mmCIF file of C-alpha atoms in Angstrom:
data_model
loop_
_atom_site.group_PDB
_atom_site.id
_atom_site.type_symbol
_atom_site.label_atom_id
_atom_site.label_comp_id
_atom_site.label_asym_id
_atom_site.label_seq_id
_atom_site.Cartn_x
_atom_site.Cartn_y
_atom_site.Cartn_z
ATOM 1 C CA MET A 1 19.432 15.576 12.124
ATOM 2 C CA GLY A 2 22.437 13.727 13.600
ATOM 3 C CA PHE A 3 26.201 13.589 13.406
ATOM 4 C CA SER A 4 28.060 11.025 11.367
ATOM 5 C CA LEU A 5 30.391 8.871 13.441
ATOM 6 C CA HIS A 6 33.331 10.882 12.100
ATOM 7 C CA GLU A 7 31.714 14.186 12.987
ATOM 8 C CA HIS A 8 30.704 12.967 16.429
ATOM 9 C CA ARG A 9 34.228 11.822 17.188
ATOM 10 C CA ARG A 10 35.638 15.131 15.996
ATOM 11 C CA MET A 11 33.189 17.056 18.162
ATOM 12 C CA ARG A 12 34.123 15.016 21.212
ATOM 13 C CA ARG A 13 37.800 15.463 20.486
ATOM 14 C CA ILE A 14 37.441 19.219 20.344
ATOM 15 C CA VAL A 15 35.525 19.538 23.588
ATOM 16 C CA ALA A 16 37.630 16.982 25.459
ATOM 17 C CA ALA A 17 40.711 18.932 24.477
ATOM 18 C CA GLY A 18 39.140 22.165 25.522
ATOM 19 C CA LEU A 19 36.598 23.347 22.963
ATOM 20 C CA ALA A 20 35.735 26.901 23.112
ATOM 21 C CA VAL A 21 32.319 26.101 23.851
ATOM 22 C CA GLY A 22 31.317 24.048 26.797
ATOM 23 C CA LEU A 23 31.715 25.675 30.135
ATOM 24 C CA ALA A 24 30.353 29.154 30.523
ATOM 25 C CA ALA A 25 30.656 31.506 33.411
ATOM 26 C CA VAL A 26 28.043 34.191 33.467
ATOM 27 C CA LEU A 27 28.382 36.908 36.062
ATOM 28 C CA ALA A 28 25.055 38.447 36.997
ATOM 29 C CA SER A 29 23.874 39.665 40.361
ATOM 30 C CA CYS A 30 20.285 38.920 39.391
ATOM 31 C CA SER A 31 20.941 35.196 38.947
ATOM 32 C CA ALA A 32 20.546 32.496 41.571
ATOM 33 C CA GLY A 33 22.608 32.975 44.698
ATOM 34 C CA GLY A 34 23.394 36.694 44.491
ATOM 35 C CA GLY A 35 26.478 37.780 46.351
ATOM 36 C CA GLY A 36 27.736 40.120 43.639
ATOM 37 C CA GLY A 37 27.430 37.747 40.697
ATOM 38 C CA GLN A 38 27.328 34.136 39.624
ATOM 39 C CA ILE A 39 29.422 31.713 37.633
ATOM 40 C CA PHE A 40 27.571 29.246 35.390
ATOM 41 C CA TRP A 41 29.209 26.478 33.396
ATOM 42 C CA THR A 42 28.357 23.471 31.286
ATOM 43 C CA ASN A 43 29.352 20.018 32.477
ATOM 44 C CA SER A 44 29.914 17.643 29.548
ATOM 45 C CA GLY A 45 31.977 15.048 31.412
ATOM 46 C CA THR A 46 35.039 15.238 29.196
ATOM 47 C CA GLU A 47 38.346 13.954 30.510
ATOM 48 C CA VAL A 48 41.733 15.638 30.542
ATOM 49 C CA GLY A 49 43.446 15.462 27.167
ATOM 50 C CA VAL A 50 41.545 12.444 25.817
ATOM 51 C CA PRO A 51 38.554 12.136 23.451
ATOM 52 C CA ASN A 52 36.319 10.433 26.014
ATOM 53 C CA ARG A 53 33.539 11.651 28.234
ATOM 54 C CA ASP A 54 31.018 10.428 30.754
ATOM 55 C CA GLU A 55 27.789 10.646 28.787
ATOM 56 C CA GLY A 56 25.790 10.741 32.013
ATOM 57 C CA ILE A 57 27.117 14.207 32.805
ATOM 58 C CA ASN A 58 25.028 16.785 30.942
ATOM 59 C CA SER A 59 24.301 19.774 33.145
ATOM 60 C CA ILE A 60 24.810 23.454 33.714
ATOM 61 C CA GLY A 61 26.574 24.238 36.994
ATOM 62 C CA ALA A 62 26.487 27.392 39.077
ATOM 63 C CA ALA A 63 28.498 29.008 41.854
ATOM 64 C CA ASN A 64 28.810 32.387 43.472
ATOM 65 C CA LEU A 65 31.256 34.750 41.838
ATOM 66 C CA ASP A 66 33.740 34.133 44.634
ATOM 67 C CA GLY A 67 33.615 30.392 43.835
ATOM 68 C CA SER A 68 31.474 29.450 46.842
ATOM 69 C CA GLU A 69 28.207 27.474 46.946
ATOM 70 C CA SER A 70 28.987 25.435 43.864
ATOM 71 C CA ASN A 71 26.052 23.505 42.384
ATOM 72 C CA PRO A 72 27.127 21.297 39.449
ATOM 73 C CA GLU A 73 23.500 20.424 38.609
ATOM 74 C CA PHE A 74 21.981 23.882 38.520
ATOM 75 C CA ILE A 75 20.257 22.927 35.238
ATOM 76 C CA THR A 76 19.951 19.283 34.192
ATOM 77 C CA GLY A 77 18.709 17.499 31.077
ATOM 78 C CA ALA A 78 21.136 18.947 28.550
ATOM 79 C CA SER A 79 22.684 16.748 25.854
ATOM 80 C CA PHE A 80 26.448 17.203 25.494
ATOM 81 C CA PRO A 81 26.259 20.915 26.412
ATOM 82 C CA ILE A 82 28.966 22.890 24.655
ATOM 83 C CA GLY A 83 28.626 26.672 24.346
ATOM 84 C CA VAL A 84 26.797 29.142 26.580
ATOM 85 C CA ALA A 85 25.746 32.774 26.270
ATOM 86 C CA THR A 86 23.433 35.175 28.066
ATOM 87 C CA ASP A 87 21.477 38.318 27.253
ATOM 88 C CA GLY A 88 21.049 39.180 30.932
ATOM 89 C CA GLU A 89 17.573 37.648 31.103
ATOM 90 C CA TYR A 90 18.107 34.184 29.658
ATOM 91 C CA LEU A 91 20.923 31.663 29.615
ATOM 92 C CA TYR A 92 21.440 29.831 26.303
ATOM 93 C CA TRP A 93 23.497 26.676 25.643
ATOM 94 C CA SER A 94 24.176 24.433 22.667
ATOM 95 C CA ASN A 95 23.283 20.725 22.902
ATOM 96 C CA GLY A 96 25.853 18.992 20.717
ATOM 97 C CA ASP A 97 24.215 15.563 20.737
ATOM 98 C CA GLN A 98 20.783 16.884 19.742
ATOM 99 C CA ASN A 99 21.677 19.742 17.369
ATOM 100 C CA THR A 100 19.666 22.138 19.481
ATOM 101 C CA ILE A 101 20.128 25.275 21.545
ATOM 102 C CA GLY A 102 18.523 25.327 24.977
ATOM 103 C CA ARG A 103 17.362 28.283 27.027
ATOM 104 C CA ALA A 104 16.413 29.040 30.646
ATOM 105 C CA THR A 105 16.050 32.098 32.824
ATOM 106 C CA LEU A 106 19.126 33.035 34.842
ATOM 107 C CA ASP A 107 17.587 31.556 37.995
ATOM 108 C CA GLY A 108 17.447 28.169 36.249
ATOM 109 C CA SER A 109 13.693 28.112 35.626
ATOM 110 C CA GLU A 110 11.709 27.862 32.381
ATOM 111 C CA VAL A 111 14.108 25.325 30.907
ATOM 112 C CA ASP A 112 13.608 24.622 27.197
ATOM 113 C CA GLN A 113 16.179 22.206 25.784
ATOM 114 C CA ARG A 114 14.850 22.732 22.232
ATOM 115 C CA PHE A 115 14.563 26.507 22.069
ATOM 116 C CA LEU A 116 16.196 26.206 18.623
ATOM 117 C CA ALA A 117 16.145 22.808 16.930
ATOM 118 C CA GLU A 118 17.360 21.029 13.779
ATOM 119 C CA LEU A 119 20.627 22.941 13.655
ATOM 120 C CA SER A 120 23.947 21.698 12.263
ATOM 121 C CA SER A 121 26.322 20.757 15.112
ATOM 122 C CA PRO A 122 25.985 23.989 17.145
ATOM 123 C CA ALA A 123 29.014 24.687 19.321
ATOM 124 C CA GLY A 124 30.099 28.178 20.419
ATOM 125 C CA LEU A 125 27.507 30.833 21.245
ATOM 126 C CA ALA A 126 27.582 34.628 21.435
ATOM 127 C CA ILE A 127 25.015 37.398 21.761
ATOM 128 C CA HIS A 128 25.066 40.960 20.508
ATOM 129 C CA GLY A 129 22.134 43.313 20.337
ATOM 130 C CA ASP A 130 19.021 41.470 19.226
ATOM 131 C CA TYR A 131 20.861 38.462 17.795
ATOM 132 C CA LEU A 132 22.147 35.088 18.931
ATOM 133 C CA TYR A 133 25.139 33.763 16.979
ATOM 134 C CA TRP A 134 26.533 30.223 16.968
ATOM 135 C CA SER A 135 29.247 28.223 15.261
ATOM 136 C CA ASN A 136 28.424 24.931 13.534
ATOM 137 C CA ALA A 137 31.619 22.997 14.157
ATOM 138 C CA SER A 138 31.176 20.056 11.804
ATOM 139 C CA HIS A 139 29.403 22.002 9.067
ATOM 140 C CA ASN A 140 31.831 24.925 8.820
ATOM 141 C CA THR A 141 29.207 27.643 9.139
ATOM 142 C CA ILE A 142 28.132 30.412 11.496
ATOM 143 C CA GLY A 143 24.448 30.638 12.354
ATOM 144 C CA ARG A 144 22.314 33.532 13.551
ATOM 145 C CA SER A 145 18.795 34.108 14.836
ATOM 146 C CA SER A 146 16.812 36.735 16.667
ATOM 147 C CA LEU A 147 16.883 36.343 20.433
ATOM 148 C CA ASP A 148 13.244 35.267 20.451
ATOM 149 C CA GLY A 149 14.155 32.304 18.237
ATOM 150 C CA SER A 150 12.801 33.732 14.981
ATOM 151 C CA ASP A 151 14.635 34.420 11.723
ATOM 152 C CA VAL A 152 16.897 31.385 12.052
ATOM 153 C CA ASN A 153 19.730 31.267 9.517
ATOM 154 C CA ASP A 154 21.923 28.234 10.227
ATOM 155 C CA ALA A 155 24.398 29.242 7.500
ATOM 156 C CA PHE A 156 24.611 32.982 8.052
ATOM 157 C CA LEU A 157 28.329 32.656 7.209
ATOM 158 C CA SER A 158 30.068 29.800 5.430
ATOM 159 C CA GLY A 159 33.639 28.820 4.617
ATOM 160 C CA ALA A 160 34.944 28.345 8.163
ATOM 161 C CA ASP A 161 37.161 25.389 9.074
ATOM 162 C CA PHE A 162 35.699 23.483 12.011
ATOM 163 C CA PRO A 163 34.758 26.653 13.910
ATOM 164 C CA ASN A 164 34.662 26.359 17.675
ATOM 165 C CA ALA A 165 34.091 29.455 19.755
ATOM 166 C CA ILE A 166 32.532 32.682 18.575
ATOM 167 C CA ALA A 167 32.671 36.242 19.911
ATOM 168 C CA VAL A 168 30.967 39.484 18.887
ATOM 169 C CA ASP A 169 31.634 43.150 19.569
ATOM 170 C CA ASP A 170 30.021 46.332 18.260
ATOM 171 C CA ASP A 171 31.705 45.992 14.875
ATOM 172 C CA PHE A 172 32.645 42.383 14.123
ATOM 173 C CA VAL A 173 31.895 38.694 14.511
ATOM 174 C CA TYR A 174 34.960 36.560 15.338
ATOM 175 C CA TRP A 175 35.278 32.771 15.287
ATOM 176 C CA ALA A 176 38.021 30.245 16.043
ATOM 177 C CA ASN A 177 38.853 27.952 13.103
ATOM 178 C CA ASN A 178 40.178 24.890 14.889
ATOM 179 C CA GLY A 179 40.707 23.092 11.593
ATOM 180 C CA ASP A 180 43.417 25.403 10.251
ATOM 181 C CA ASN A 181 44.639 27.304 13.339
ATOM 182 C CA THR A 182 43.167 30.667 12.421
ATOM 183 C CA ILE A 183 40.677 33.179 13.758
ATOM 184 C CA GLY A 184 38.122 34.500 11.299
ATOM 185 C CA ARG A 185 36.281 37.802 11.280
ATOM 186 C CA SER A 186 33.402 39.472 9.449
ATOM 187 C CA ASN A 187 31.195 42.505 9.758
ATOM 188 C CA LEU A 188 28.124 42.090 11.957
ATOM 189 C CA ASP A 189 25.914 41.602 8.913
ATOM 190 C CA GLY A 190 28.152 38.792 7.658
ATOM 191 C CA SER A 191 29.800 40.822 4.929
ATOM 192 C CA ASP A 192 33.531 40.903 4.161
ATOM 193 C CA PRO A 193 34.411 37.609 5.874
ATOM 194 C CA ASP A 194 38.131 37.013 6.424
ATOM 195 C CA GLN A 195 38.760 33.407 7.415
ATOM 196 C CA ALA A 196 42.431 34.149 8.140
ATOM 197 C CA PHE A 197 42.092 37.376 10.097
ATOM 198 C CA MET A 198 44.674 35.906 12.484
ATOM 199 C CA THR A 199 46.957 33.016 11.539
ATOM 200 C CA GLY A 200 49.266 30.748 13.512
ATOM 201 C CA VAL A 201 46.910 30.554 16.483
ATOM 202 C CA VAL A 202 47.570 27.004 17.688
ATOM 203 C CA THR A 203 44.417 24.883 18.210
ATOM 204 C CA PRO A 204 42.240 27.869 19.097
ATOM 205 C CA ALA A 205 39.315 27.079 21.348
ATOM 206 C CA GLY A 206 37.923 29.707 23.728
ATOM 207 C CA LEU A 207 37.408 33.188 22.335
ATOM 208 C CA THR A 208 36.273 36.500 23.786
ATOM 209 C CA VAL A 209 36.641 40.156 22.915
ATOM 210 C CA THR A 210 36.907 43.373 24.936
ATOM 211 C CA ASP A 211 37.212 47.036 23.980
ATOM 212 C CA GLU A 212 40.969 46.586 23.616
ATOM 213 C CA HIS A 213 41.849 42.923 23.082
ATOM 214 C CA LEU A 214 40.856 39.640 21.534
ATOM 215 C CA TYR A 215 41.586 36.693 23.874
ATOM 216 C CA TRP A 216 41.789 33.000 22.948
ATOM 217 C CA THR A 217 42.817 29.672 24.439
ATOM 218 C CA SER A 218 45.109 27.097 22.850
ATOM 219 C CA ARG A 219 44.095 23.521 23.670
ATOM 220 C CA SER A 220 47.345 21.826 22.762
ATOM 221 C CA ASP A 221 49.657 24.474 24.185
ATOM 222 C CA GLY A 222 47.701 24.905 27.425
ATOM 223 C CA THR A 223 47.762 28.674 27.110
ATOM 224 C CA VAL A 224 45.622 31.790 26.973
ATOM 225 C CA GLY A 225 46.709 34.432 24.485
ATOM 226 C CA ARG A 226 45.608 37.874 23.441
ATOM 227 C CA ALA A 227 46.140 40.416 20.671
ATOM 228 C CA ASN A 228 45.005 43.913 19.791
ATOM 229 C CA LEU A 229 41.610 44.133 18.127
ATOM 230 C CA ASP A 230 43.237 44.496 14.715
ATOM 231 C CA GLY A 231 45.182 41.274 15.308
ATOM 232 C CA SER A 232 48.492 43.010 15.953
ATOM 233 C CA GLU A 233 50.937 42.433 18.809
ATOM 234 C CA PRO A 234 49.843 38.889 19.653
ATOM 235 C CA GLU A 235 50.857 37.556 23.073
ATOM 236 C CA PRO A 236 50.208 33.811 22.783
ATOM 237 C CA ASP A 237 50.865 32.782 26.389
ATOM 238 C CA ILE A 238 49.874 35.358 28.957
ATOM 239 C CA ILE A 239 48.589 32.270 30.813
ATOM 240 C CA SER A 240 50.438 28.952 30.541
ATOM 241 C CA GLY A 241 50.225 25.523 32.146
ATOM 242 C CA ALA A 242 46.466 25.058 31.791
ATOM 243 C CA ASN A 243 45.017 21.615 31.053
ATOM 244 C CA THR A 244 43.617 21.728 27.506
ATOM 245 C CA PRO A 245 41.884 25.034 28.260
ATOM 246 C CA ALA A 246 38.540 25.440 26.609
ATOM 247 C CA GLY A 247 36.933 28.738 27.441
ATOM 248 C CA VAL A 248 38.022 32.261 28.214
ATOM 249 C CA ALA A 249 36.107 35.274 29.499
ATOM 250 C CA VAL A 250 36.832 38.658 31.018
ATOM 251 C CA THR A 251 35.296 41.192 33.356
ATOM 252 C CA ASP A 252 36.516 44.745 33.852
ATOM 253 C CA SER A 253 39.137 43.428 36.254
ATOM 254 C CA TYR A 254 39.750 39.739 35.653
ATOM 255 C CA LEU A 255 40.514 37.113 33.072
ATOM 256 C CA TYR A 256 38.907 33.665 33.528
ATOM 257 C CA TRP A 257 39.631 30.389 31.741
ATOM 258 C CA THR A 258 38.519 26.781 32.010
ATOM 259 C CA SER A 259 40.600 23.615 32.136
ATOM 260 C CA SER A 260 39.495 20.073 31.427
ATOM 261 C CA ASP A 261 40.728 18.990 34.870
ATOM 262 C CA GLY A 262 37.528 20.541 36.242
ATOM 263 C CA THR A 263 38.799 23.978 37.195
ATOM 264 C CA VAL A 264 38.220 27.619 36.387
ATOM 265 C CA GLY A 265 41.268 29.853 36.667
ATOM 266 C CA ARG A 266 41.382 33.572 37.293
ATOM 267 C CA ALA A 267 44.066 36.223 36.739
ATOM 268 C CA ASN A 268 44.461 39.919 36.136
ATOM 269 C CA LEU A 269 43.745 40.978 32.561
ATOM 270 C CA ASP A 270 47.445 40.888 31.689
ATOM 271 C CA GLY A 271 47.772 37.342 33.054
ATOM 272 C CA SER A 272 49.469 38.293 36.317
ATOM 273 C CA ASP A 273 48.512 36.889 39.737
ATOM 274 C CA ALA A 274 47.087 33.749 38.139
ATOM 275 C CA ASP A 275 45.098 31.325 40.293
ATOM 276 C CA PRO A 276 44.521 28.173 38.194
ATOM 277 C CA ASP A 277 42.239 26.651 40.860
ATOM 278 C CA PHE A 278 39.997 29.619 41.497
ATOM 279 C CA LEU A 279 36.990 27.292 41.106
ATOM 280 C CA THR A 280 37.104 23.496 41.336
ATOM 281 C CA GLY A 281 34.587 20.699 40.924
ATOM 282 C CA ALA A 282 33.434 21.253 37.352
ATOM 283 C CA GLN A 283 32.998 18.123 35.224
ATOM 284 C CA GLY A 284 34.430 18.575 31.770
ATOM 285 C CA PRO A 285 34.075 22.367 31.546
ATOM 286 C CA GLY A 286 34.229 24.048 28.169
ATOM 287 C CA ALA A 287 33.601 27.580 26.904
ATOM 288 C CA LEU A 288 33.385 30.595 29.172
ATOM 289 C CA ILE A 289 31.445 33.826 28.879
ATOM 290 C CA VAL A 290 30.873 36.736 31.228
ATOM 291 C CA TRP A 291 27.819 38.853 31.997
ATOM 292 C CA GLN A 292 27.939 41.943 34.189
ATOM 293 C CA GLY A 293 24.632 43.655 34.912
#
């Protein structure tokens, strides 16, 4: 199963501009390197603000949580890696050029680039409970499977508009509709979908959710925004000046985002004390997600 030329160009455009799925930072003290946690990201070789990429760059990178000991080829052999998620034992990523989802242990071993195969343009990834969720960017659906790879439903939800990133909390599934500048939401079982849960969110890409806020990145505006969980009181630019930011993630203390200039930024949760070059040396980073053991 492959992309049409149109779909492939659209997928590249989204990630090059900062798709919500591409680089992932996963913070876990049990993963390679220790030192209080790790950052992992996907390298897809996209360039700043243009729909081009170096197709020879297809890896998952890793660094210590403080940004030291960066290894851009922590896992190799991916194929246009886009979204990443973790359940604390395994790291999962979507291979955009192969319509697959790969999986490895957090130390980078037991790599399986075809853990799930024959999907429909998988992009963003998220995990909640016993389920793995993904967005199918060019097919306007949300997929779901059990974490062991069984019970695959590639069209668990339909009706999205070029969905990029996806996030899940204890009550809802959220996804970024890049096609019409909205964020959608449904119940965890896929019922009561609302494709326009939030409107006017400019070129949404990265997406993450906490107990209090929903955070997103805007590719074209170069910003990170947030709103209350019910969509109220949106703050569209608590971070500004990023380069087509793709991913966003949070810990208890910090907000992280990726930029297509090869950096990961970090700030306080309200956007203060921002360091746009907290981590450098990534190669076309995309979506971002956080794990704390």
